[in-house]
Amino acid sequence: MAVLGAQLSSGRASARLELREQRAKAGNLNALVARLGLAAPTDAGEILTIRALWRSMQRHRAHQPVAESEVPLLITDGWACHRRRIGLTTHYFLFLLPGDFILPSRLHANGASELVALTPLETVDATPLTLLEEDGSACAPKARRLIAETRSHCDALILDHLFRVTACDARGGLAHMLLELLERLNATGRCVGGRFPLPVGQRPIGKAMGLSTLHVHKTLNNLRRDGLVDFGRGWMEIAQPERLERLAQPSARQARAG
């Protein structure tokens, strides 16, 4: 009886652990729920469809390429970016964050670039979000629409990246990048009071800005001395967004509109 009781207790503990793990994985999908502005009860069906994606979760090691997938992937945790090597120099562009989709990319044709995990990365298969019901209606209409818009969204981000590295000085370019991250992470519920997670160090930021790590370090400290930002290990806080916006200059999207 004692052995049976121990087995039952162990089984219950294992079930509780599995349930907690499932809830944690499903919770990571809240970034997309927030980005889409979904709320129960109106969007209950789409929320359930999104949270069920945790079953297809895959882990990718930090600093390793993410294999090209034939299906759309959704980032649930961690950061990634596109990486291109030219000679001995490595360039980063287009940071991808929780709540972003990864689609088969023309950027990777002929080995022109590759997608790399900057941190430990988790993705899920987003195919269920693209499916239709028997009556022809979308299973997840808002998510399906966002997936369809992903390529144009990425194109806009790349144009903003080009603007930063060609038309801004170091202060303006970094201000522009930080405001972009603030906007994107705020949309997925990962920003509180102007503070957001920044799990990558100054070296990847430098590779994205065409700056040395030392230059990034000095510029960020300069922005902090001016009271525009504050930061620590793994986080960044935008203290005065209005002043930072003036420093960042008009974005590439605004410049095109003008």
mmCIF file of C-alpha atoms in Angstrom:
data_model
loop_
_atom_site.group_PDB
_atom_site.id
_atom_site.type_symbol
_atom_site.label_atom_id
_atom_site.label_comp_id
_atom_site.label_asym_id
_atom_site.label_seq_id
_atom_site.Cartn_x
_atom_site.Cartn_y
_atom_site.Cartn_z
ATOM 1 C CA MET A 1 0.000 0.000 0.000
ATOM 2 C CA ALA A 2 2.831 2.366 0.853
ATOM 3 C CA VAL A 3 4.396 1.755 -2.557
ATOM 4 C CA LEU A 4 1.059 2.326 -4.300
ATOM 5 C CA GLY A 5 0.525 5.529 -2.329
ATOM 6 C CA ALA A 6 3.984 6.763 -3.267
ATOM 7 C CA GLN A 7 3.322 5.990 -6.936
ATOM 8 C CA LEU A 8 -0.001 7.854 -6.851
ATOM 9 C CA SER A 9 1.632 10.819 -5.118
ATOM 10 C CA SER A 10 4.449 10.829 -7.660
ATOM 11 C CA GLY A 11 1.941 10.636 -10.507
ATOM 12 C CA ARG A 12 -0.046 13.583 -9.163
ATOM 13 C CA ALA A 13 3.133 15.627 -8.703
ATOM 14 C CA SER A 14 4.192 14.816 -12.272
ATOM 15 C CA ALA A 15 0.754 15.811 -13.582
ATOM 16 C CA ARG A 16 0.885 19.112 -11.677
ATOM 17 C CA LEU A 17 4.366 19.807 -13.053
ATOM 18 C CA GLU A 18 3.193 19.053 -16.600
ATOM 19 C CA LEU A 19 0.154 21.309 -16.145
ATOM 20 C CA ARG A 20 2.353 24.168 -14.892
ATOM 21 C CA GLU A 21 4.659 23.691 -17.884
ATOM 22 C CA GLN A 22 1.698 23.726 -20.271
ATOM 23 C CA ARG A 23 0.373 26.923 -18.692
ATOM 24 C CA ALA A 24 3.803 28.542 -18.911
ATOM 25 C CA LYS A 25 4.147 27.641 -22.590
ATOM 26 C CA ALA A 26 0.610 28.791 -23.356
ATOM 27 C CA GLY A 27 1.293 31.989 -21.425
ATOM 28 C CA ASN A 28 4.139 32.842 -23.786
ATOM 29 C CA LEU A 29 1.535 33.086 -26.539
ATOM 30 C CA ASN A 30 0.018 36.100 -24.787
ATOM 31 C CA ALA A 31 2.412 38.321 -26.765
ATOM 32 C CA LEU A 32 0.414 37.607 -29.923
ATOM 33 C CA VAL A 33 -2.912 37.886 -28.083
ATOM 34 C CA ALA A 34 -1.890 41.356 -26.892
ATOM 35 C CA ARG A 35 -0.510 42.392 -30.280
ATOM 36 C CA LEU A 36 -3.814 41.519 -31.937
ATOM 37 C CA GLY A 37 -5.822 43.272 -29.228
ATOM 38 C CA LEU A 38 -7.890 40.147 -28.572
ATOM 39 C CA ALA A 39 -10.266 40.060 -25.619
ATOM 40 C CA ALA A 40 -12.805 37.593 -24.284
ATOM 41 C CA PRO A 41 -15.623 36.921 -24.817
ATOM 42 C CA THR A 42 -15.644 38.504 -28.285
ATOM 43 C CA ASP A 43 -12.435 36.814 -29.442
ATOM 44 C CA ALA A 44 -12.569 33.739 -27.204
ATOM 45 C CA GLY A 45 -12.374 31.289 -30.113
ATOM 46 C CA GLU A 46 -9.309 32.927 -31.642
ATOM 47 C CA ILE A 47 -7.600 33.156 -28.247
ATOM 48 C CA LEU A 48 -8.118 29.412 -27.699
ATOM 49 C CA THR A 49 -6.746 28.669 -31.179
ATOM 50 C CA ILE A 50 -3.624 30.714 -30.442
ATOM 51 C CA ARG A 51 -3.019 29.240 -26.996
ATOM 52 C CA ALA A 52 -3.336 25.704 -28.366
ATOM 53 C CA LEU A 53 -0.210 26.305 -30.472
ATOM 54 C CA TRP A 54 2.050 25.530 -27.474
ATOM 55 C CA ARG A 55 1.912 21.831 -28.397
ATOM 56 C CA SER A 56 4.187 22.456 -31.404
ATOM 57 C CA MET A 57 6.804 24.431 -29.458
ATOM 58 C CA GLN A 58 10.424 24.138 -30.624
ATOM 59 C CA ARG A 59 13.550 25.403 -28.891
ATOM 60 C CA HIS A 60 16.507 26.931 -30.712
ATOM 61 C CA ARG A 61 19.930 27.457 -29.175
ATOM 62 C CA ALA A 62 21.267 30.975 -28.714
ATOM 63 C CA HIS A 63 23.744 32.248 -31.319
ATOM 64 C CA GLN A 64 22.832 29.437 -33.721
ATOM 65 C CA PRO A 65 21.107 29.713 -37.113
ATOM 66 C CA VAL A 66 17.385 28.959 -37.160
ATOM 67 C CA ALA A 67 16.668 26.422 -39.882
ATOM 68 C CA GLU A 68 14.490 27.657 -42.734
ATOM 69 C CA SER A 69 10.935 26.397 -42.292
ATOM 70 C CA GLU A 70 8.337 25.706 -44.953
ATOM 71 C CA VAL A 71 5.575 26.715 -42.538
ATOM 72 C CA PRO A 72 5.007 30.037 -40.775
ATOM 73 C CA LEU A 73 6.507 30.142 -37.292
ATOM 74 C CA LEU A 74 5.548 32.356 -34.371
ATOM 75 C CA ILE A 75 8.165 33.501 -31.862
ATOM 76 C CA THR A 76 6.846 32.966 -28.340
ATOM 77 C CA ASP A 77 10.020 33.704 -26.385
ATOM 78 C CA GLY A 78 13.485 35.066 -27.131
ATOM 79 C CA TRP A 79 14.949 37.326 -29.805
ATOM 80 C CA ALA A 80 16.274 36.599 -33.283
ATOM 81 C CA CYS A 81 17.582 38.643 -36.199
ATOM 82 C CA HIS A 82 18.801 38.335 -39.748
ATOM 83 C CA ARG A 83 22.563 38.092 -40.129
ATOM 84 C CA ARG A 84 24.738 38.739 -43.161
ATOM 85 C CA ARG A 85 28.470 38.227 -43.404
ATOM 86 C CA ILE A 86 30.484 40.358 -45.807
ATOM 87 C CA GLY A 87 34.128 39.390 -45.702
ATOM 88 C CA LEU A 88 35.192 39.387 -42.074
ATOM 89 C CA THR A 89 32.357 41.690 -41.013
ATOM 90 C CA THR A 90 29.019 40.522 -39.627
ATOM 91 C CA HIS A 91 25.941 42.715 -39.990
ATOM 92 C CA TYR A 92 22.652 42.302 -38.114
ATOM 93 C CA PHE A 93 19.299 43.627 -39.269
ATOM 94 C CA LEU A 94 15.583 43.132 -38.615
ATOM 95 C CA PHE A 95 15.276 42.099 -34.979
ATOM 96 C CA LEU A 96 12.428 39.611 -34.461
ATOM 97 C CA LEU A 97 10.671 39.617 -31.084
ATOM 98 C CA PRO A 98 8.009 37.618 -29.219
ATOM 99 C CA GLY A 99 4.745 37.936 -31.122
ATOM 100 C CA ASP A 100 6.501 38.195 -34.510
ATOM 101 C CA PHE A 101 6.080 35.683 -37.324
ATOM 102 C CA ILE A 102 8.892 34.041 -39.266
ATOM 103 C CA LEU A 103 8.013 33.304 -42.877
ATOM 104 C CA PRO A 104 10.116 31.607 -45.567
ATOM 105 C CA SER A 105 12.300 34.535 -46.596
ATOM 106 C CA ARG A 106 13.559 35.748 -49.939
ATOM 107 C CA LEU A 107 16.340 37.425 -47.930
ATOM 108 C CA HIS A 108 17.980 34.030 -47.501
ATOM 109 C CA ALA A 109 18.114 33.186 -51.214
ATOM 110 C CA ASN A 110 21.555 32.036 -52.379
ATOM 111 C CA GLY A 111 22.838 32.302 -48.827
ATOM 112 C CA ALA A 112 22.613 36.108 -48.839
ATOM 113 C CA SER A 113 21.678 36.076 -45.151
ATOM 114 C CA GLU A 114 20.466 33.757 -42.426
ATOM 115 C CA LEU A 115 18.191 33.924 -39.421
ATOM 116 C CA VAL A 116 20.015 33.519 -36.113
ATOM 117 C CA ALA A 117 18.773 33.214 -32.530
ATOM 118 C CA LEU A 118 20.298 35.996 -30.435
ATOM 119 C CA THR A 119 19.021 34.380 -27.225
ATOM 120 C CA PRO A 120 17.486 31.000 -26.410
ATOM 121 C CA LEU A 121 14.496 31.053 -28.747
ATOM 122 C CA GLU A 122 11.109 29.340 -28.711
ATOM 123 C CA THR A 123 8.835 29.088 -31.747
ATOM 124 C CA VAL A 124 5.577 27.350 -32.588
ATOM 125 C CA ASP A 125 4.032 26.263 -35.877
ATOM 126 C CA ALA A 126 1.562 29.004 -36.807
ATOM 127 C CA THR A 127 -0.128 27.017 -39.594
ATOM 128 C CA PRO A 128 -3.394 26.561 -37.610
ATOM 129 C CA LEU A 129 -3.806 30.341 -37.650
ATOM 130 C CA THR A 130 -4.001 30.316 -41.453
ATOM 131 C CA LEU A 131 -6.733 27.663 -41.761
ATOM 132 C CA LEU A 132 -10.364 28.137 -42.735
ATOM 133 C CA GLU A 133 -13.507 26.697 -41.165
ATOM 134 C CA GLU A 134 -15.872 24.520 -43.214
ATOM 135 C CA ASP A 135 -17.992 27.571 -43.977
ATOM 136 C CA GLY A 136 -14.958 29.396 -45.373
ATOM 137 C CA SER A 137 -14.478 31.711 -42.410
ATOM 138 C CA ALA A 138 -11.031 32.016 -40.847
ATOM 139 C CA CYS A 139 -10.270 30.052 -37.671
ATOM 140 C CA ALA A 140 -8.211 32.991 -36.425
ATOM 141 C CA PRO A 141 -9.149 35.970 -38.637
ATOM 142 C CA LYS A 142 -7.025 38.653 -36.961
ATOM 143 C CA ALA A 143 -3.936 36.456 -36.753
ATOM 144 C CA ARG A 144 -4.424 35.304 -40.348
ATOM 145 C CA ARG A 145 -4.560 38.921 -41.480
ATOM 146 C CA LEU A 146 -1.403 39.753 -39.526
ATOM 147 C CA ILE A 147 0.473 36.843 -41.105
ATOM 148 C CA ALA A 148 -0.562 38.113 -44.545
ATOM 149 C CA GLU A 149 0.824 41.551 -43.648
ATOM 150 C CA THR A 150 4.105 40.239 -42.230
ATOM 151 C CA ARG A 151 6.205 40.705 -45.372
ATOM 152 C CA SER A 152 5.189 44.344 -45.850
ATOM 153 C CA HIS A 153 5.740 44.962 -42.128
ATOM 154 C CA CYS A 154 9.257 43.500 -42.379
ATOM 155 C CA ASP A 155 9.958 45.599 -45.471
ATOM 156 C CA ALA A 156 9.025 48.744 -43.509
ATOM 157 C CA LEU A 157 11.322 47.714 -40.646
ATOM 158 C CA ILE A 158 14.195 47.147 -43.079
ATOM 159 C CA LEU A 159 13.670 50.620 -44.564
ATOM 160 C CA ASP A 160 13.766 52.058 -41.053
ATOM 161 C CA HIS A 161 16.994 50.128 -40.441
ATOM 162 C CA LEU A 162 18.539 51.614 -43.592
ATOM 163 C CA PHE A 163 17.468 55.066 -42.445
ATOM 164 C CA ARG A 164 19.217 54.566 -39.098
ATOM 165 C CA VAL A 165 22.530 53.464 -40.553
ATOM 166 C CA THR A 166 22.652 55.940 -43.444
ATOM 167 C CA ALA A 167 20.902 59.132 -42.308
ATOM 168 C CA CYS A 168 21.463 59.323 -38.546
ATOM 169 C CA ASP A 169 24.404 59.949 -36.275
ATOM 170 C CA ALA A 170 25.031 57.489 -33.423
ATOM 171 C CA ARG A 171 22.753 59.267 -30.933
ATOM 172 C CA GLY A 172 19.909 59.692 -33.395
ATOM 173 C CA GLY A 173 20.225 56.155 -34.736
ATOM 174 C CA LEU A 174 20.213 54.551 -31.298
ATOM 175 C CA ALA A 175 17.299 56.742 -30.222
ATOM 176 C CA HIS A 176 15.392 55.631 -33.322
ATOM 177 C CA MET A 177 16.109 51.943 -32.645
ATOM 178 C CA LEU A 178 15.114 52.172 -28.978
ATOM 179 C CA LEU A 179 11.835 53.880 -29.850
ATOM 180 C CA GLU A 180 11.080 51.147 -32.387
ATOM 181 C CA LEU A 181 11.712 48.453 -29.766
ATOM 182 C CA LEU A 182 9.571 50.367 -27.267
ATOM 183 C CA GLU A 183 6.679 50.537 -29.722
ATOM 184 C CA ARG A 184 6.891 46.885 -30.745
ATOM 185 C CA LEU A 185 7.305 45.479 -27.226
ATOM 186 C CA ASN A 186 4.586 47.738 -25.845
ATOM 187 C CA ALA A 187 2.210 46.339 -28.469
ATOM 188 C CA THR A 188 2.790 42.822 -27.115
ATOM 189 C CA GLY A 189 2.366 43.746 -23.463
ATOM 190 C CA ARG A 190 6.062 43.489 -22.620
ATOM 191 C CA CYS A 191 6.627 47.116 -21.698
ATOM 192 C CA VAL A 192 5.630 48.649 -18.356
ATOM 193 C CA GLY A 193 6.099 52.326 -17.598
ATOM 194 C CA GLY A 194 8.541 52.775 -20.463
ATOM 195 C CA ARG A 195 10.689 49.824 -19.332
ATOM 196 C CA PHE A 196 11.078 46.769 -21.535
ATOM 197 C CA PRO A 197 13.257 43.647 -21.584
ATOM 198 C CA LEU A 198 16.478 43.936 -23.572
ATOM 199 C CA PRO A 199 18.014 40.458 -23.477
ATOM 200 C CA VAL A 200 20.740 41.258 -26.011
ATOM 201 C CA GLY A 201 23.918 43.098 -25.147
ATOM 202 C CA GLN A 202 25.588 46.100 -26.707
ATOM 203 C CA ARG A 203 27.562 44.001 -29.194
ATOM 204 C CA PRO A 204 24.496 42.894 -31.247
ATOM 205 C CA ILE A 205 23.170 46.452 -31.121
ATOM 206 C CA GLY A 206 26.485 47.651 -32.517
ATOM 207 C CA LYS A 207 26.350 45.078 -35.311
ATOM 208 C CA ALA A 208 22.886 46.339 -36.212
ATOM 209 C CA MET A 209 23.972 49.979 -36.125
ATOM 210 C CA GLY A 210 27.376 49.653 -37.785
ATOM 211 C CA LEU A 211 29.019 50.855 -34.571
ATOM 212 C CA SER A 212 31.686 49.405 -32.322
ATOM 213 C CA THR A 213 30.620 48.056 -28.940
ATOM 214 C CA LEU A 214 32.607 50.865 -27.312
ATOM 215 C CA HIS A 215 30.760 53.477 -29.386
ATOM 216 C CA VAL A 216 27.403 51.975 -28.403
ATOM 217 C CA HIS A 217 28.453 51.961 -24.742
ATOM 218 C CA LYS A 218 29.527 55.603 -24.809
ATOM 219 C CA THR A 219 26.421 56.723 -26.689
ATOM 220 C CA LEU A 220 24.012 54.921 -24.357
ATOM 221 C CA ASN A 221 25.766 56.391 -21.331
ATOM 222 C CA ASN A 222 25.524 59.810 -22.959
ATOM 223 C CA LEU A 223 21.767 59.332 -23.412
ATOM 224 C CA ARG A 224 21.497 58.275 -19.778
ATOM 225 C CA ARG A 225 23.419 61.319 -18.547
ATOM 226 C CA ASP A 226 20.967 63.482 -20.487
ATOM 227 C CA GLY A 227 18.093 61.787 -18.649
ATOM 228 C CA LEU A 228 16.609 60.254 -21.810
ATOM 229 C CA VAL A 229 17.070 56.583 -20.924
ATOM 230 C CA ASP A 230 18.093 54.305 -18.107
ATOM 231 C CA PHE A 231 19.257 50.728 -18.414
ATOM 232 C CA GLY A 232 20.679 47.751 -16.603
ATOM 233 C CA ARG A 233 21.433 44.124 -17.269
ATOM 234 C CA GLY A 234 18.579 42.807 -19.419
ATOM 235 C CA TRP A 235 16.383 45.914 -19.443
ATOM 236 C CA MET A 236 16.002 49.351 -20.972
ATOM 237 C CA GLU A 237 13.797 52.238 -19.838
ATOM 238 C CA ILE A 238 12.785 55.174 -21.999
ATOM 239 C CA ALA A 239 12.582 57.995 -19.460
ATOM 240 C CA GLN A 240 11.660 60.864 -21.803
ATOM 241 C CA PRO A 241 10.140 59.507 -25.028
ATOM 242 C CA GLU A 242 9.238 62.940 -26.409
ATOM 243 C CA ARG A 243 12.820 64.193 -26.193
ATOM 244 C CA LEU A 244 14.078 60.907 -27.598
ATOM 245 C CA GLU A 245 11.686 61.247 -30.542
ATOM 246 C CA ARG A 246 13.053 64.696 -31.346
ATOM 247 C CA LEU A 247 16.552 63.271 -31.266
ATOM 248 C CA ALA A 248 15.606 60.298 -33.429
ATOM 249 C CA GLN A 249 14.489 62.522 -36.329
ATOM 250 C CA PRO A 250 11.594 61.506 -38.613
ATOM 251 C CA SER A 251 11.427 57.776 -39.216
ATOM 252 C CA ALA A 252 11.845 56.288 -42.670
ATOM 253 C CA ARG A 253 8.092 55.723 -42.846
ATOM 254 C CA GLN A 254 7.426 59.380 -42.013
ATOM 255 C CA ALA A 255 10.050 60.474 -44.521
ATOM 256 C CA ARG A 256 8.391 58.413 -47.253
ATOM 257 C CA ALA A 257 4.982 59.851 -46.358
ATOM 258 C CA GLY A 258 6.392 63.367 -46.579
#
